[in-house]
Tab-separated table of C-alpha atoms (C1' of nucleotides) in Angstrom:
chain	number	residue	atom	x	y	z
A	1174	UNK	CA	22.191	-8.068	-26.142
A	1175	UNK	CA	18.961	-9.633	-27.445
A	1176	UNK	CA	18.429	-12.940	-28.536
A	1177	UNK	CA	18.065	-12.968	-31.865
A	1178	UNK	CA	14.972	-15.506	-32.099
A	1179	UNK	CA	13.238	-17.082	-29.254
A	1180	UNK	CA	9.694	-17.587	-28.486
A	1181	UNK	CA	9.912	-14.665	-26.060
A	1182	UNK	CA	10.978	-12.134	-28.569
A	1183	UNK	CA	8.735	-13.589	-31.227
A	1184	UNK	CA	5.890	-13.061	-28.877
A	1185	UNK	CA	6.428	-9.207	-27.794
A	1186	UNK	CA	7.128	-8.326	-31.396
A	1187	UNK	CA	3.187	-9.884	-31.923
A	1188	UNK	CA	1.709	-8.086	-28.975
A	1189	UNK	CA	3.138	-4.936	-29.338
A	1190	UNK	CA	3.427	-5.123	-33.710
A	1191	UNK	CA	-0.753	-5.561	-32.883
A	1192	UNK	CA	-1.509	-4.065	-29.910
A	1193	UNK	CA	-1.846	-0.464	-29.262
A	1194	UNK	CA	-1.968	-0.673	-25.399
A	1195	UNK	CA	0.634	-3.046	-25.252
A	1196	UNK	CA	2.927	-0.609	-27.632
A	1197	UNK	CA	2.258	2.729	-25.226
A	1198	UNK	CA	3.194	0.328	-22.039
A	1199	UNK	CA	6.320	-1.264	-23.852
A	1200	UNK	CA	7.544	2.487	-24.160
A	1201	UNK	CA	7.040	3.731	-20.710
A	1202	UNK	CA	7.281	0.550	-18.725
A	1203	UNK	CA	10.732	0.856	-17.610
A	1204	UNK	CA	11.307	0.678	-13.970
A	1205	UNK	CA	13.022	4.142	-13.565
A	1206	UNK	CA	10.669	5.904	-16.669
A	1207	UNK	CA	7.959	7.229	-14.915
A	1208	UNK	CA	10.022	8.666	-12.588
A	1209	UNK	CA	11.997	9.985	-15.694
A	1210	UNK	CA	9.031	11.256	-17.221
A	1211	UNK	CA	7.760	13.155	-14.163
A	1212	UNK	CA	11.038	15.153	-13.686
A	1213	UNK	CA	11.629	16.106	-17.234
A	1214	UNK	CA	7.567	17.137	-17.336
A	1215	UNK	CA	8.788	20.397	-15.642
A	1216	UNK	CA	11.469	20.986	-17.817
A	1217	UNK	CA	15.145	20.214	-18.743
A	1218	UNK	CA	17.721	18.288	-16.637
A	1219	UNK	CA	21.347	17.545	-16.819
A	1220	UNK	CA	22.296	13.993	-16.419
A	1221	UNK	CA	23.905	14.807	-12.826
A	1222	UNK	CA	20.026	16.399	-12.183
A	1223	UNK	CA	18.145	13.351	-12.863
A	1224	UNK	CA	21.145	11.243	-10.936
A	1225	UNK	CA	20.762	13.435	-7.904
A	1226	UNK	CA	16.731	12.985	-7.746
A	1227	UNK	CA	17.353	9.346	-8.324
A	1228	UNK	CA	19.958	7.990	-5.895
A	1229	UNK	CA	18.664	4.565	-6.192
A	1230	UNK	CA	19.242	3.843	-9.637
A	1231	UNK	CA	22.530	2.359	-10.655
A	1232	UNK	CA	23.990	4.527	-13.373
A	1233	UNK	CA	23.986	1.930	-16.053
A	1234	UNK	CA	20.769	1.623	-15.347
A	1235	UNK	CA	19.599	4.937	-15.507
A	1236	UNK	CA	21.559	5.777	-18.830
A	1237	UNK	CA	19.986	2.113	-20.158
A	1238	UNK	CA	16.313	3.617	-19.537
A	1239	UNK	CA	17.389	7.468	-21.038
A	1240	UNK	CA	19.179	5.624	-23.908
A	1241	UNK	CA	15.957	3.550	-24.547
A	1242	UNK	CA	13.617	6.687	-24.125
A	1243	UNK	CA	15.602	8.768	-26.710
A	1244	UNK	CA	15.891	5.781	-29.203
A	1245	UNK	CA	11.913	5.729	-28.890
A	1246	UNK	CA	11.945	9.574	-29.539
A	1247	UNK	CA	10.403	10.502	-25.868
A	1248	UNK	CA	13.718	12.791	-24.963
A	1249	UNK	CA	15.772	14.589	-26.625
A	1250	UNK	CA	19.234	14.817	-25.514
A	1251	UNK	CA	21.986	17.702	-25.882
A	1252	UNK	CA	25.215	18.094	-25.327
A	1253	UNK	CA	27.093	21.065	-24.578
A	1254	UNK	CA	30.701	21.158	-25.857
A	1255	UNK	CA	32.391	22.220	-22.791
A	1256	UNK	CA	34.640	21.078	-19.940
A	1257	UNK	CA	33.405	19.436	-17.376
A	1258	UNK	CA	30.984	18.413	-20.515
A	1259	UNK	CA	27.014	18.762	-19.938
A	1260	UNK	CA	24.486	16.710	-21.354
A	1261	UNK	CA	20.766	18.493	-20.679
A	1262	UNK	CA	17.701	15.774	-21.357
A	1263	UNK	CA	14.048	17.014	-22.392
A	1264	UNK	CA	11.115	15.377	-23.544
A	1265	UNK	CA	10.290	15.774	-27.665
A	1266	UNK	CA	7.167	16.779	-28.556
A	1267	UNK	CA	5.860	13.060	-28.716
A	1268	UNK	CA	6.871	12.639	-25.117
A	1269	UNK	CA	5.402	15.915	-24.203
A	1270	UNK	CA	1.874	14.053	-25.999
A	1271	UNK	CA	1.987	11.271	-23.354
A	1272	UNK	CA	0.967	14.481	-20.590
A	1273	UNK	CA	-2.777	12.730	-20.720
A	1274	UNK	CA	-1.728	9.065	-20.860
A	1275	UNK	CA	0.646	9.925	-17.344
A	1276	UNK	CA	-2.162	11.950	-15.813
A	1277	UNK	CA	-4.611	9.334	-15.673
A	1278	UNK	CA	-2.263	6.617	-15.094
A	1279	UNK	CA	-1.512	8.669	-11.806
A	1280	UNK	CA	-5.413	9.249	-11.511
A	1281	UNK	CA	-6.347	5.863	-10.793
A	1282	UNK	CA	-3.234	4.797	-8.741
A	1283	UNK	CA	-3.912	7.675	-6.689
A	1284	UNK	CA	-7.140	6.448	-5.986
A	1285	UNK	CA	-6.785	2.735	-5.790
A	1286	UNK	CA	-3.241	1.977	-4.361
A	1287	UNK	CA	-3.285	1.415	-0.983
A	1288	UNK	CA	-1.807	3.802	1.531
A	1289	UNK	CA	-2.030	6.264	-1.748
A	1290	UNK	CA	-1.905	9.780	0.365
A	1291	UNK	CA	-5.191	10.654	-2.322
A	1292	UNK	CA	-3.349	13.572	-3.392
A	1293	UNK	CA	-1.215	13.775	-6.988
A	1294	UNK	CA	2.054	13.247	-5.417
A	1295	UNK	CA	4.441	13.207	-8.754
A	1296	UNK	CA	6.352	9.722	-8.562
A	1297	UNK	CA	8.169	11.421	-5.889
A	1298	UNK	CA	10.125	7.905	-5.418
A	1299	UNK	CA	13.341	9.952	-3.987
A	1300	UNK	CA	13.979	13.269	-3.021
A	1301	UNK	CA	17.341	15.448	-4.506
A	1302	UNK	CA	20.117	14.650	-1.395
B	709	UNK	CA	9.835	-17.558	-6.196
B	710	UNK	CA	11.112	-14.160	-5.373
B	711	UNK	CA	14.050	-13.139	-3.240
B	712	UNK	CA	13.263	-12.262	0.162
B	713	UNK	CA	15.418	-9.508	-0.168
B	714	UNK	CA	17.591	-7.478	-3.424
B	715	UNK	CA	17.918	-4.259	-4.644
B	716	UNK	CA	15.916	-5.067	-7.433
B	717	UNK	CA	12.767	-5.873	-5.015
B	718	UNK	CA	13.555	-3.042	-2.696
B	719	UNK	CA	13.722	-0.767	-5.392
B	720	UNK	CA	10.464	-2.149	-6.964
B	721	UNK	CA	8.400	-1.569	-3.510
B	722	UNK	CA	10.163	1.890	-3.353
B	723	UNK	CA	8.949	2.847	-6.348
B	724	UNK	CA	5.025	0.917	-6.354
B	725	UNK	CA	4.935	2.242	-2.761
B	726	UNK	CA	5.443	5.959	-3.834
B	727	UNK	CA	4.840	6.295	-6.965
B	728	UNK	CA	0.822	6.206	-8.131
B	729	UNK	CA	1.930	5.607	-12.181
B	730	UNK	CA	4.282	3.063	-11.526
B	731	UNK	CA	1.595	1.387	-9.357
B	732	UNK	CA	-1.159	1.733	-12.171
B	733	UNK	CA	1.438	0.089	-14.611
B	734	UNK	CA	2.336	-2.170	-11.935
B	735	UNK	CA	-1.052	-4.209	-12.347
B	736	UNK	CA	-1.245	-3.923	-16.129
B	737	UNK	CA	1.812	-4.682	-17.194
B	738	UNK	CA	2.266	-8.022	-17.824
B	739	UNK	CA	2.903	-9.462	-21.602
B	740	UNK	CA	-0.356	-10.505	-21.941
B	741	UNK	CA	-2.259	-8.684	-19.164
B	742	UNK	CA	-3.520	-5.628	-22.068
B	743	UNK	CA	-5.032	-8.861	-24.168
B	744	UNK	CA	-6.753	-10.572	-20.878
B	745	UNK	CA	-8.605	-6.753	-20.313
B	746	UNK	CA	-9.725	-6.758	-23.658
B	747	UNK	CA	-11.152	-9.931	-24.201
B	748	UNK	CA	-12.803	-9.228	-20.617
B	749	UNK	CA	-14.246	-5.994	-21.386
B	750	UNK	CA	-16.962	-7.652	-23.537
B	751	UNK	CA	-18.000	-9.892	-21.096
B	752	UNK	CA	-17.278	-13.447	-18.467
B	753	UNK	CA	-14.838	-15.509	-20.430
B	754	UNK	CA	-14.522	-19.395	-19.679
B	755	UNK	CA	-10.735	-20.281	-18.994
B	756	UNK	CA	-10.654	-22.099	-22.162
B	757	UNK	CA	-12.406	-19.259	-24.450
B	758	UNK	CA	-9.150	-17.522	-23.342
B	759	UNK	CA	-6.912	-19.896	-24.608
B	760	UNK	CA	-8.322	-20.533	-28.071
B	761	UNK	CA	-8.179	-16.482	-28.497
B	762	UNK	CA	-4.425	-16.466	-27.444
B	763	UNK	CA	-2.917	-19.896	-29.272
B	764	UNK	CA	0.611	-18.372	-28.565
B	765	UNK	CA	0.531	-17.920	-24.708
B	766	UNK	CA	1.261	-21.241	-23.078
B	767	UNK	CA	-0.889	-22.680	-20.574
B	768	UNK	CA	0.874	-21.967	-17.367
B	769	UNK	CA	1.869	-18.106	-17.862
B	770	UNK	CA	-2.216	-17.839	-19.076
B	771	UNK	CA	-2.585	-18.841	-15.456
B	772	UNK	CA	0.457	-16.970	-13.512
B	773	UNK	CA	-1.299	-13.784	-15.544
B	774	UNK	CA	-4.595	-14.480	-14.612
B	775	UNK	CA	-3.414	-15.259	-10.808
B	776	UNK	CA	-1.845	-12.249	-10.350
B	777	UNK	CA	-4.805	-10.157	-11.900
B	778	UNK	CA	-6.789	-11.886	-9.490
B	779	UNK	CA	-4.366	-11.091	-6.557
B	780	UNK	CA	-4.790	-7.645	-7.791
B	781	UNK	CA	-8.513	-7.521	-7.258
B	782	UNK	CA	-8.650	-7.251	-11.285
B	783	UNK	CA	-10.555	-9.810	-12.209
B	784	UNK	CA	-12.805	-12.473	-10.385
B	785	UNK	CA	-12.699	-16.275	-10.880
B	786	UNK	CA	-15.915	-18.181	-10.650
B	787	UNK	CA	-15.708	-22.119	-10.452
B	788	UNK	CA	-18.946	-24.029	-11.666
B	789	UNK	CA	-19.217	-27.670	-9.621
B	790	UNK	CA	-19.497	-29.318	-12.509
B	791	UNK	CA	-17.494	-32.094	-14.335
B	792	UNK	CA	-15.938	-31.578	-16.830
B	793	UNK	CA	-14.937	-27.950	-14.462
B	794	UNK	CA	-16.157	-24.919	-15.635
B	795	UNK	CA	-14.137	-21.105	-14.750
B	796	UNK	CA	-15.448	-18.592	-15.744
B	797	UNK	CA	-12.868	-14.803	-15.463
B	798	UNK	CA	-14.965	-12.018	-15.279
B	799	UNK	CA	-13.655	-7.832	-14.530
B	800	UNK	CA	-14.277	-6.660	-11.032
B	801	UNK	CA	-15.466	-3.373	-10.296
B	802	UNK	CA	-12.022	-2.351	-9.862
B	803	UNK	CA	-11.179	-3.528	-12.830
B	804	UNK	CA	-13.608	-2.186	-14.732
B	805	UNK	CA	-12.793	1.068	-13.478
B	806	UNK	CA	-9.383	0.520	-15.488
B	807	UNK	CA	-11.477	1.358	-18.837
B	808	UNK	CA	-10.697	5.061	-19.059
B	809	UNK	CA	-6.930	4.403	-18.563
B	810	UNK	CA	-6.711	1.346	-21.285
B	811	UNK	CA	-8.898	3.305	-23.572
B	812	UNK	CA	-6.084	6.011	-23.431
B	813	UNK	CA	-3.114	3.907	-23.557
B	814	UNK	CA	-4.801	2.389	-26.739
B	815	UNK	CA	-5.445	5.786	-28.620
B	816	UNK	CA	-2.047	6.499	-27.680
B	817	UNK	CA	-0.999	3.800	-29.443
B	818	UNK	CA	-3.203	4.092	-32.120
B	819	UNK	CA	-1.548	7.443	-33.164
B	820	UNK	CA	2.005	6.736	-32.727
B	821	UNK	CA	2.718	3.195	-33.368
B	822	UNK	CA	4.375	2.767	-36.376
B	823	UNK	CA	2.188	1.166	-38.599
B	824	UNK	CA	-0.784	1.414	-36.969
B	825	UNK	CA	-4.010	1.438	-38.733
B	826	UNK	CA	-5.214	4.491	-36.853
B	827	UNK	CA	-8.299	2.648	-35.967
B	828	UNK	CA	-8.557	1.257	-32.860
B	829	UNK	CA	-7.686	-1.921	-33.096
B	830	UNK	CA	-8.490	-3.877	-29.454
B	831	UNK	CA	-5.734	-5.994	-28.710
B	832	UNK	CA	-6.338	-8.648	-31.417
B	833	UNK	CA	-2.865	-9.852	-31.927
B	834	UNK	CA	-4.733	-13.757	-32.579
B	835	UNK	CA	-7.979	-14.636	-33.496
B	836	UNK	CA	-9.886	-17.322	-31.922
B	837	UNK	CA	-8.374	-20.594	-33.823
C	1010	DT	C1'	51.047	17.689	-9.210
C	1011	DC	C1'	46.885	16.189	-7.785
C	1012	DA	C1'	42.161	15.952	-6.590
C	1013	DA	C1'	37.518	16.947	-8.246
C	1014	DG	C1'	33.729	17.193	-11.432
C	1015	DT	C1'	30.872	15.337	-15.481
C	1016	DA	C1'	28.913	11.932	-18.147
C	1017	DC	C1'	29.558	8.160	-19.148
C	1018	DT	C1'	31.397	2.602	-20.499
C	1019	DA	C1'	32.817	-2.306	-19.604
C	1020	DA	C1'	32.860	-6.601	-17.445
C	1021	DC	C1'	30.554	-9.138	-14.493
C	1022	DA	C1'	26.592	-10.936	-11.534
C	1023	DT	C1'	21.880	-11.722	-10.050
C	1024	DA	C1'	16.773	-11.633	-10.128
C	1025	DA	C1'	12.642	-11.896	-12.435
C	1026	DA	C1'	9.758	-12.921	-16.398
C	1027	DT	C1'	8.583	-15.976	-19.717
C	1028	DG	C1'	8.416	-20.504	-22.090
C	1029	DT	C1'	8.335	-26.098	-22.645
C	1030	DA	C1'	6.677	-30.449	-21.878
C	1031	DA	C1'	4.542	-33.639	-19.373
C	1032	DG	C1'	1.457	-35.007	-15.758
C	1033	DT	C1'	-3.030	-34.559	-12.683
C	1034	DT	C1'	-7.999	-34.866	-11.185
C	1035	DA	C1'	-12.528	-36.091	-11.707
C	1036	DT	C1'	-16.378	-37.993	-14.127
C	1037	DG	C1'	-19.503	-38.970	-18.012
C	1038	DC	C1'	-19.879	-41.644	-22.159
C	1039	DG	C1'	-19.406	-45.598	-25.357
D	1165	DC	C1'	-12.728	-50.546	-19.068
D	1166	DG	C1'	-10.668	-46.870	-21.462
D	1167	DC	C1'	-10.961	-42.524	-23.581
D	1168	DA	C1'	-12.187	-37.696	-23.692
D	1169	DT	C1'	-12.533	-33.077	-21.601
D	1170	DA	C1'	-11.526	-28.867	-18.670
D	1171	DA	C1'	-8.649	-26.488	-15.999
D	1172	DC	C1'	-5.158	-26.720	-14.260
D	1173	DT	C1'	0.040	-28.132	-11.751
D	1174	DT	C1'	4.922	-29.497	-11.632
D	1175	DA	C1'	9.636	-29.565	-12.802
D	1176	DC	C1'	12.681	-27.718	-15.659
D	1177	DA	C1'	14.914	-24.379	-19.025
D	1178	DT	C1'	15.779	-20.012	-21.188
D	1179	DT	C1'	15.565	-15.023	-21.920
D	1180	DT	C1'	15.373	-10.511	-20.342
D	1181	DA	C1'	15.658	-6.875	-16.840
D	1182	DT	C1'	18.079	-5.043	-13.339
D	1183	DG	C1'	22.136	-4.236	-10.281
D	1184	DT	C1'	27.545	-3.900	-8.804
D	1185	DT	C1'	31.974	-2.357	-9.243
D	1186	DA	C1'	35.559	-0.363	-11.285
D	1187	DG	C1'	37.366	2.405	-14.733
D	1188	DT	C1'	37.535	6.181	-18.692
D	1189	DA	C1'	38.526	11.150	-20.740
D	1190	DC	C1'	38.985	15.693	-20.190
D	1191	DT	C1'	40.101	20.004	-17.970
D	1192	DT	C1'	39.956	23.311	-14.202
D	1193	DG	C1'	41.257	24.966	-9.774
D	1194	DA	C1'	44.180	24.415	-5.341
DNA sequence: TCAAGTACTAACATAAATGTAAGTTATGCG
DNA sequence: CGCATAACTTACATTTATGTTAGTACTTGA
């Protein structure tokens, strides 16, 4: 739960209420987003999908960063009424729009962080166990 | 300080260490980091020209931000011997080369902030006093 | 009956980021 | 001498982000 005023709070609402940078990099600055955003770029995933690809994560975690996606309309989530139940994330169309702003964010770490392999590697991060 | 060791830093350097985004919004991340770039993009900016365009920043996270920019090769710091002292923060090459990827994360921005004017606005957030 | 699978939630705990207020250094100027 | 200025630093305090562990509901299959 948030504070409900504090000089910290007042001061992101100012930066990102007037700053359009600062807005796009509230929304995907996460820790776990753009490795989120990579793996639903190729399409949908169930829940146990992304959990799979992302052993480190902490689910609380995990669901914090989907929940916080989806209530800033970059996924979409579904759920199938069925037992065992399934729950299948995608991105919306306004997180299919970031495509660009994730391409050349991986652009220039690729070329300027070290040890970068100088080849696109997608936020591989963790493989599927 | 930092920890020597947690999950939360050993999940940090998995993911800066693998993945090239995350890296990329590693650097530029900070709260005020997107309004430092801006006001540097125009030009060398005395330490104090900084703080009169950003009243609500306080004095010592202006200077963790500007640290760590300069730790990551961002932005160079140029004392004059003078008295009363004179800095002047200036963008490095590298950090020039971050133009492209700020000038997308602000037309991102620009078209799906709420409220935005749909002009791009550069990080104003507050005026010079 | 009992374990297994799915997608979570709750209570708790820690680490990191950000903010506050006061003090520091060095020297020119009146 | 005493004040002003620039660019900080220090010690402390708070807020936010992230992580741990255990538990939930529901039904199917062994």
């Amino acid at each position: 739960m948030r504070k409900q005023s504090s000089t910290n709070l007042e001061n992101e609402i100012l930066i990102n209420g007037n700053c359009d940078m600062a807005y796009t990099l509230d929304l995907i600055g996460g820790r776990w987003k753009p490795s989120i955003l990579w793996r639903l770029a190729y399409g949908a995933l169930r829940y146990s999908d992304l959990r799979r690809s992302l052993p480190a994560v902490s689910e609380r975690i995990l669901i914090l960063q989907l929940r916080e996606m989806e209530a800033d309309g970059l996924i979409s989530r579904k759920v199938y009424p069925e037992v065992p139940p399934r729950v299948e994330y995608q991105l919306t169309d306004l997180g299919k729009s970031l495509e660009p702003v994730i391409n050349i964010l991986t652009d220039w770490g690729s070329e300027n962080r070290p040890n970068s392999e100088k080849r696109k590697v997608r936020c591989p991060v963790l493989t599927i166990k």
